Coordinates of C-alpha atoms in Angstrom, one line a residue:
X459 CA 0.0 0.0 0.1
X460 CA 0.9 3.7 -0.2
X461 CA 3.2 4.9 2.8
X462 CA 1.7 6.7 5.8
X463 CA 2.1 10.7 5.7
X464 CA 2.0 12.6 9.0
X465 CA 2.4 16.1 9.0
X466 CA 3.6 18.3 11.9
X467 CA 3.5 22.1 12.3
X468 CA 5.4 23.9 14.8
X469 CA 5.2 27.7 15.4
X470 CA 8.4 28.6 17.2
X471 CA 9.5 31.9 18.9
X472 CA 12.9 33.0 17.7
X473 CA 13.9 33.2 21.4
X474 CA 13.1 29.5 21.9
X475 CA 15.5 28.3 19.2
X476 CA 16.7 25.8 18.4
X477 CA 13.5 23.7 18.0
X478 CA 14.0 20.2 18.2
X479 CA 12.0 17.3 16.6
X480 CA 12.8 13.7 16.8
X481 CA 16.4 14.6 17.8
X482 CA 16.9 17.3 14.8
X483 CA 17.5 20.8 15.2
X484 CA 15.6 23.5 13.4
X485 CA 16.7 27.1 13.5
X486 CA 15.1 28.7 10.9
X487 CA 11.5 28.5 9.1
X488 CA 11.5 25.5 6.8
X489 CA 9.4 22.4 5.6
X490 CA 11.4 19.4 6.2
X491 CA 10.4 15.7 4.9
X492 CA 11.6 12.7 7.0
X493 CA 11.4 9.2 5.8
X494 CA 11.1 6.1 8.1
X495 CA 11.0 2.5 7.8
X496 CA 7.8 0.8 6.7
X497 CA 7.4 3.5 4.4
X498 CA 6.4 6.4 6.7
X499 CA 6.7 9.7 5.9
X500 CA 6.7 12.6 8.2
X501 CA 6.5 16.1 6.9
X502 CA 7.5 18.9 9.4
X503 CA 7.0 22.5 9.0
X504 CA 8.7 24.9 11.2
X505 CA 7.4 28.4 11.4
X506 CA 10.0 30.8 13.3
X507 CA 8.5 33.9 14.5
X508 CA 10.4 37.1 15.5
X509 CA 9.7 38.8 18.8
X510 CA 8.2 42.1 18.3
X511 CA 9.9 45.0 19.9
X512 CA 8.2 48.4 19.9
X513 CA 9.7 51.7 21.5
X514 CA 7.1 54.4 22.5
X515 CA 8.6 57.8 23.1
X516 CA 6.2 60.9 24.7
X517 CA 6.5 64.2 26.3
X518 CA 3.9 65.3 28.7
X519 CA 3.5 68.2 31.0
X520 CA 3.1 67.9 35.0
X521 CA 1.9 64.2 34.9
X522 CA 1.7 61.0 32.5
X523 CA -1.3 58.7 33.0
X524 CA -0.4 55.2 31.5
X525 CA -3.0 52.8 30.1
X526 CA -3.4 51.0 33.4
X527 CA -4.2 54.1 35.3
X528 CA -1.1 54.6 37.1
X529 CA 0.0 58.2 37.1
X530 CA 3.7 59.3 36.9
X531 CA 5.0 62.9 37.7
X532 CA 8.6 62.3 36.8
X533 CA 10.4 60.9 33.5
X534 CA 9.8 57.1 33.5
X535 CA 11.1 54.1 31.6
X536 CA 8.4 51.5 31.4
X537 CA 8.5 47.8 29.8
X538 CA 5.2 45.8 29.0
X539 CA 5.3 42.4 27.5
X540 CA 2.1 41.0 25.6
X541 CA 1.6 37.5 24.4
X542 CA 0.5 37.4 20.7
X543 CA -1.8 34.7 19.1
X544 CA 1.3 32.8 18.0
X545 CA 2.4 32.6 21.3
X546 CA 5.3 34.8 21.0
X547 CA 5.9 37.8 23.0
X548 CA 5.6 41.6 21.9
X549 CA 7.6 43.9 24.1
X550 CA 6.8 47.6 24.2
X551 CA 9.1 50.1 25.9
X552 CA 7.9 53.2 26.7
X553 CA 10.5 56.5 27.2
X554 CA 8.3 59.0 28.8
X555 CA 9.6 62.7 29.6
X556 CA 7.4 64.4 32.2
X557 CA 7.9 68.3 32.0
X558 CA 8.1 69.5 35.6
X559 CA 6.5 73.1 34.9
X560 CA 7.3 75.6 37.6
X561 CA 4.4 75.9 40.4
X562 CA 5.2 78.6 43.0
X563 CA 3.8 81.5 44.9
X564 CA 5.0 84.8 46.2
X565 CA 4.4 85.7 50.0
X566 CA 3.9 88.9 51.7
X567 CA 6.7 91.6 51.7
X568 CA 7.9 92.9 55.0
X569 CA 5.4 95.4 56.5
X570 CA 8.4 97.8 57.5
X571 CA 11.0 98.6 54.9
X572 CA 13.5 101.4 56.2
X573 CA 15.8 103.5 53.9
X574 CA 18.9 102.3 55.9
X575 CA 18.3 98.9 54.7
X576 CA 20.2 97.8 51.6
X577 CA 17.8 95.4 50.2
X578 CA 14.3 94.2 50.1
X579 CA 13.6 90.3 50.5
X580 CA 10.4 89.0 48.7
X581 CA 9.7 85.4 50.3
X582 CA 8.4 82.8 47.7
X583 CA 7.3 79.2 48.1
X584 CA 8.4 76.6 45.1
X585 CA 6.2 73.6 45.2
X586 CA 8.0 71.9 41.8
X587 CA 9.9 72.6 39.1
X588 CA 12.9 74.9 38.4
X589 CA 13.6 78.7 38.2
X590 CA 15.6 79.7 35.3
X591 CA 15.9 83.3 36.4
X592 CA 13.9 86.3 37.6
X593 CA 13.6 89.9 36.4
X594 CA 11.7 92.8 37.9
X595 CA 10.0 95.9 36.2
X596 CA 9.2 98.9 38.5
X597 CA 6.8 101.5 38.1
X598 CA 7.5 105.1 37.0
X599 CA 7.8 106.4 40.6
X600 CA 10.2 103.8 41.7
X601 CA 12.5 104.2 38.5
X602 CA 12.4 108.0 39.2
X603 CA 13.9 107.2 42.6
X604 CA 16.8 105.0 41.3
X605 CA 15.1 101.6 41.3
X606 CA 16.4 99.7 38.2
X607 CA 14.7 97.1 36.0
X608 CA 16.5 94.0 35.3
X609 CA 17.5 90.6 36.9
X610 CA 17.3 89.8 40.4
X611 CA 19.3 87.6 42.7
X612 CA 17.4 84.4 43.6
X613 CA 18.0 82.5 46.7
X614 CA 16.3 79.3 47.9
X615 CA 13.6 81.2 49.5
X616 CA 13.7 84.9 48.2
X617 CA 13.8 87.3 45.8
X618 CA 16.4 90.0 46.6
X619 CA 15.4 93.7 45.4
X620 CA 18.4 96.0 46.0
X621 CA 17.6 99.6 47.4
X622 CA 19.4 102.2 45.6
X623 CA 22.2 103.7 47.2
X624 CA 21.6 107.4 48.7
X625 CA 18.3 109.1 49.5
X626 CA 15.2 107.3 48.3
X627 CA 11.8 109.2 48.9
X628 CA 9.5 107.2 51.3
X629 CA 6.5 106.4 49.4
X630 CA 4.3 103.5 48.2
X631 CA 5.8 101.8 45.2
X632 CA 4.7 98.8 42.8
X633 CA 6.7 96.3 40.5
X634 CA 6.2 93.0 38.6
X635 CA 8.3 90.2 39.2
X636 CA 8.6 87.7 36.1
X637 CA 9.8 84.1 36.8
X638 CA 11.3 82.1 33.9
X639 CA 10.5 78.5 33.9
X640 CA 13.7 76.4 33.3
X641 CA 11.5 73.7 31.6
X642 CA 11.0 74.6 27.9
X643 CA 7.5 75.4 26.8
X644 CA 6.0 75.8 30.1
X645 CA 5.9 79.6 30.1
X646 CA 6.7 82.2 32.7
X647 CA 5.1 83.3 36.0
X648 CA 4.1 86.7 37.0
X649 CA 3.7 88.3 40.2
X650 CA 2.6 91.7 41.1
X651 CA 4.1 93.3 44.2
X652 CA 3.8 96.6 46.3
X653 CA 5.8 97.8 49.0
X654 CA 6.2 100.9 51.1
X655 CA 9.7 102.7 51.9
X656 CA 9.2 104.2 55.4
X657 CA 10.9 107.3 56.9
X658 CA 13.9 106.5 59.1
X659 CA 13.0 107.0 62.8
X660 CA 15.6 109.7 63.1
X661 CA 13.0 112.1 61.4
X662 CA 12.0 112.6 65.2
X663 CA 13.8 112.7 68.5
X664 CA 13.2 111.9 71.9
X665 CA 13.6 114.8 74.2
X666 CA 13.1 113.3 77.5
X667 CA 11.1 110.4 79.1
X668 CA 7.8 111.7 77.9
X669 CA 8.2 113.7 74.8
X670 CA 8.9 112.9 71.1
X671 CA 9.2 115.6 68.6
X672 CA 9.4 115.6 64.6
X673 CA 12.4 117.7 63.5
X674 CA 11.8 120.5 60.9
X675 CA 13.2 120.3 57.4
X676 CA 16.7 121.4 58.2
X677 CA 17.2 118.3 60.3
X678 CA 14.7 115.7 59.0
X679 CA 16.2 115.4 55.2
X680 CA 14.4 118.4 53.8
X681 CA 10.5 117.4 54.3
X682 CA 7.6 119.8 55.2
X683 CA 5.0 117.8 56.9
X684 CA 1.3 119.1 57.4
X685 CA 0.0 115.9 59.1
X686 CA 1.1 113.8 62.0
X687 CA -0.6 110.7 63.7
X688 CA 1.4 109.2 66.5
X689 CA 1.7 105.3 67.1
X690 CA 2.7 103.2 69.6
X691 CA 3.2 99.4 69.3
X692 CA 1.4 99.7 65.8
X693 CA -1.8 101.3 67.2
X694 CA -2.8 105.0 66.7
X695 CA -2.6 107.2 70.1
X696 CA -5.9 109.0 70.2
X697 CA -5.4 112.6 70.1
X698 CA -1.8 112.7 69.3
X699 CA -1.9 114.5 66.0
X700 CA 0.7 117.4 66.2
X701 CA 4.4 117.1 65.4
X702 CA 4.9 116.7 69.2
X703 CA 3.9 113.6 71.1
X704 CA 3.3 114.4 74.8
X705 CA 0.7 113.1 77.3
X706 CA 0.5 114.8 80.6
X707 CA 1.6 112.5 83.3
X708 CA 2.5 109.7 80.9
X709 CA 5.9 108.5 80.3
X710 CA 7.3 106.6 77.5
X711 CA 6.9 103.2 77.7
X712 CA 10.2 101.3 78.1
X713 CA 10.3 98.6 75.4
X714 CA 7.5 99.9 73.4
X715 CA 7.7 101.1 69.7
X716 CA 6.8 104.6 68.6
X717 CA 6.3 105.9 65.2
X718 CA 4.4 108.5 63.4
X719 CA 2.5 108.8 60.2
X720 CA 3.6 111.7 58.4
X721 CA 1.9 113.7 55.7
X722 CA 3.8 115.5 53.3
X723 CA 3.2 119.2 52.1
X724 CA 4.4 118.5 48.6
X725 CA 2.1 116.0 47.5
X726 CA -0.2 115.1 50.3
X727 CA 1.2 111.5 50.7
X728 CA 0.9 109.9 54.1
X729 CA 4.0 107.5 55.1
X730 CA 5.0 106.0 58.3
X731 CA 8.2 106.2 59.9
X732 CA 10.0 103.3 61.2
X733 CA 9.5 102.4 64.8
X734 CA 11.8 103.9 67.5
X735 CA 12.1 102.4 71.0
X736 CA 12.7 105.1 73.6
X737 CA 15.6 105.1 76.0
X738 CA 14.5 106.4 79.5
X739 CA 17.0 108.1 81.5
X740 CA 15.5 107.5 84.8
X741 CA 16.7 109.8 87.9
X742 CA 18.7 112.7 86.4
X743 CA 21.9 113.7 87.5
X744 CA 21.4 117.3 86.2
X745 CA 18.6 119.7 87.4
X746 CA 16.9 122.6 85.8
X747 CA 14.9 125.0 87.6
X748 CA 12.5 126.2 87.5
X749 CA 10.4 124.4 84.9
X750 CA 8.2 127.5 84.2
X751 CA 9.7 130.6 83.5
X752 CA 9.0 134.2 81.7
X753 CA 10.3 135.0 78.4
X754 CA 14.1 135.5 78.8
X755 CA 13.7 134.4 82.3
X756 CA 16.4 132.8 84.2
X757 CA 17.0 129.1 84.4
X758 CA 19.5 127.4 86.9
X759 CA 21.3 124.3 85.6
X760 CA 22.8 122.3 88.3
X761 CA 25.2 119.8 87.1
X762 CA 28.4 117.8 88.2
X763 CA 30.4 118.8 85.2
X764 CA 30.4 121.5 82.4
X765 CA 27.5 121.1 80.2
X766 CA 26.1 122.6 76.8
X767 CA 22.3 123.5 76.4
X768 CA 20.0 123.8 73.2
X769 CA 16.4 124.6 73.1
X770 CA 13.8 123.1 70.7
X771 CA 10.2 124.6 70.2
X772 CA 7.5 122.1 69.3
X773 CA 7.9 122.5 65.6
X774 CA 11.7 121.1 66.1
X775 CA 13.2 124.6 65.6
X776 CA 16.6 124.9 67.6
X777 CA 17.7 127.7 69.8
X778 CA 21.4 127.9 70.6
X779 CA 22.1 129.3 74.1
X780 CA 25.4 130.0 75.7
X781 CA 27.4 127.3 77.2
X782 CA 26.8 127.0 81.0
X783 CA 29.1 126.2 83.8
X784 CA 28.1 124.1 86.9
X785 CA 25.5 125.6 88.8
X786 CA 25.3 128.5 86.1
X787 CA 22.4 130.4 84.9
X788 CA 21.0 130.7 81.2
X789 CA 18.2 132.5 79.7
X790 CA 15.0 131.2 78.3
X791 CA 13.8 132.0 74.7
X792 CA 12.0 135.3 74.3
X793 CA 8.9 133.8 72.8
X794 CA 6.2 132.0 75.0
X795 CA 5.6 128.3 74.4
X796 CA 6.6 124.9 75.3
X797 CA 10.3 124.1 74.8
X798 CA 12.6 121.1 75.2
X799 CA 16.0 122.0 76.9
X800 CA 18.6 119.3 75.8
X801 CA 21.3 119.3 78.2
X802 CA 24.7 117.7 77.3
X803 CA 27.3 117.1 80.0
X804 CA 30.8 117.0 78.9
X805 CA 30.9 113.5 80.8
X806 CA 27.7 111.3 81.0
X807 CA 24.6 110.9 79.1
X808 CA 22.5 113.7 77.3
X809 CA 19.3 114.6 79.3
X810 CA 16.2 116.4 78.2
X811 CA 13.9 118.8 80.2
X812 CA 10.2 120.4 79.4
X813 CA 10.4 124.1 80.1
X814 CA 7.3 126.3 79.7
X815 CA 7.9 129.9 78.9
X816 CA 4.9 131.8 79.7

C-alpha cells in the first residue's frame, strides 16, 4: 500500500530556538520531509516568529497617565510584554518625559522697609519645577527714585531687590516680578508686588522721658509735613496728631515701639516712619529749675560737670544758648510756648527737660 504521511506544524518563537523534533534541530523557518521505515513519511513544518519590539516615546506636561491608570509625575522608563496569538511575546518600551512646569507662589513683603536697609527680601514658596531666572519691572515712581529694571538675585527662599544707594523718597511703590521656567514650553510666572519705604526713625527725636518731636526740614532730610498721627506698638494714639507727642503725666513706655504717620506738604502722601524704642533716663544727675519761666527768664542748671544746652520749640526749631558752667544760669527764649531743653554734660548721657515759657 501507499506510505503513511504525517504532518507536524510548529510555531516557534525566535527566542526559543533551536526547535528540536525527533532529535533534529531547526533554527529557521522551513518545511522538512523525514522518511522512516515501513514507508512512513513525516512532513515537519517549522515557522519561526520574530519577537516584536516597539519603542514608544512621549513628552507630557506635569503628569503622565499610563493605560493601566498609573500616574507618573517624573520621567519614567516602562516595559510591558504582551503575548500574541502565535504565542510569541510582543515587548513595548515606553520612554516618557514628564515636564515639571514651575509651580510657585510669592509671599507677603515686610511691612516695615526702612531706607537704611540695603535690600528688600521677597519670600516665595516653590512647590515643583525649576527657576531659570527672575526679572523685575518697576513703576515710573520707583524708577525715578533710582530703582532699576533687570535681573534679580534668587536664593532658595527669596528674591532680592536692591535698594538704591542714596536718598530714596519714602513712598508706596509697585513692581512686577517675572519668573522664567527652566522647563521649555511651560511659560513664565508673573507676580505683582507692592511695597512701602518708610521714613527713618531719625526724623523725630526723644527729648526726655515723655516727649517725642518731629524735626523740621533742616534736620529731617528736607521734608515739610502737614499731618501727624503718632503710633505706639502699631496702634494710633488718640489725640496725638501734632508734630510733638506728649501726654500729661505719662512717660514713654520702656520697650514699646513708637512711630508717626507723616503727611507731606509737597504731594499730600502719608507714609509711616520706622519704629523707635525710647531710652529712659530715669533719675537725672542734672537739675534745671524752674520748669516754668517768663520770656528771657533765668534758668538755673545744676550739674556735676560742664554742660552745653540747646532749646527746641514744638516745631523742632533749634535755639542755641550760651554754654553754661556748673550751677550757672541761662536765659529762656523770648517767645512764649513749650520748649525742650537738651542738656549735654561733658561726661555722661544727654538729658532732656520740659520748659514752659509763659
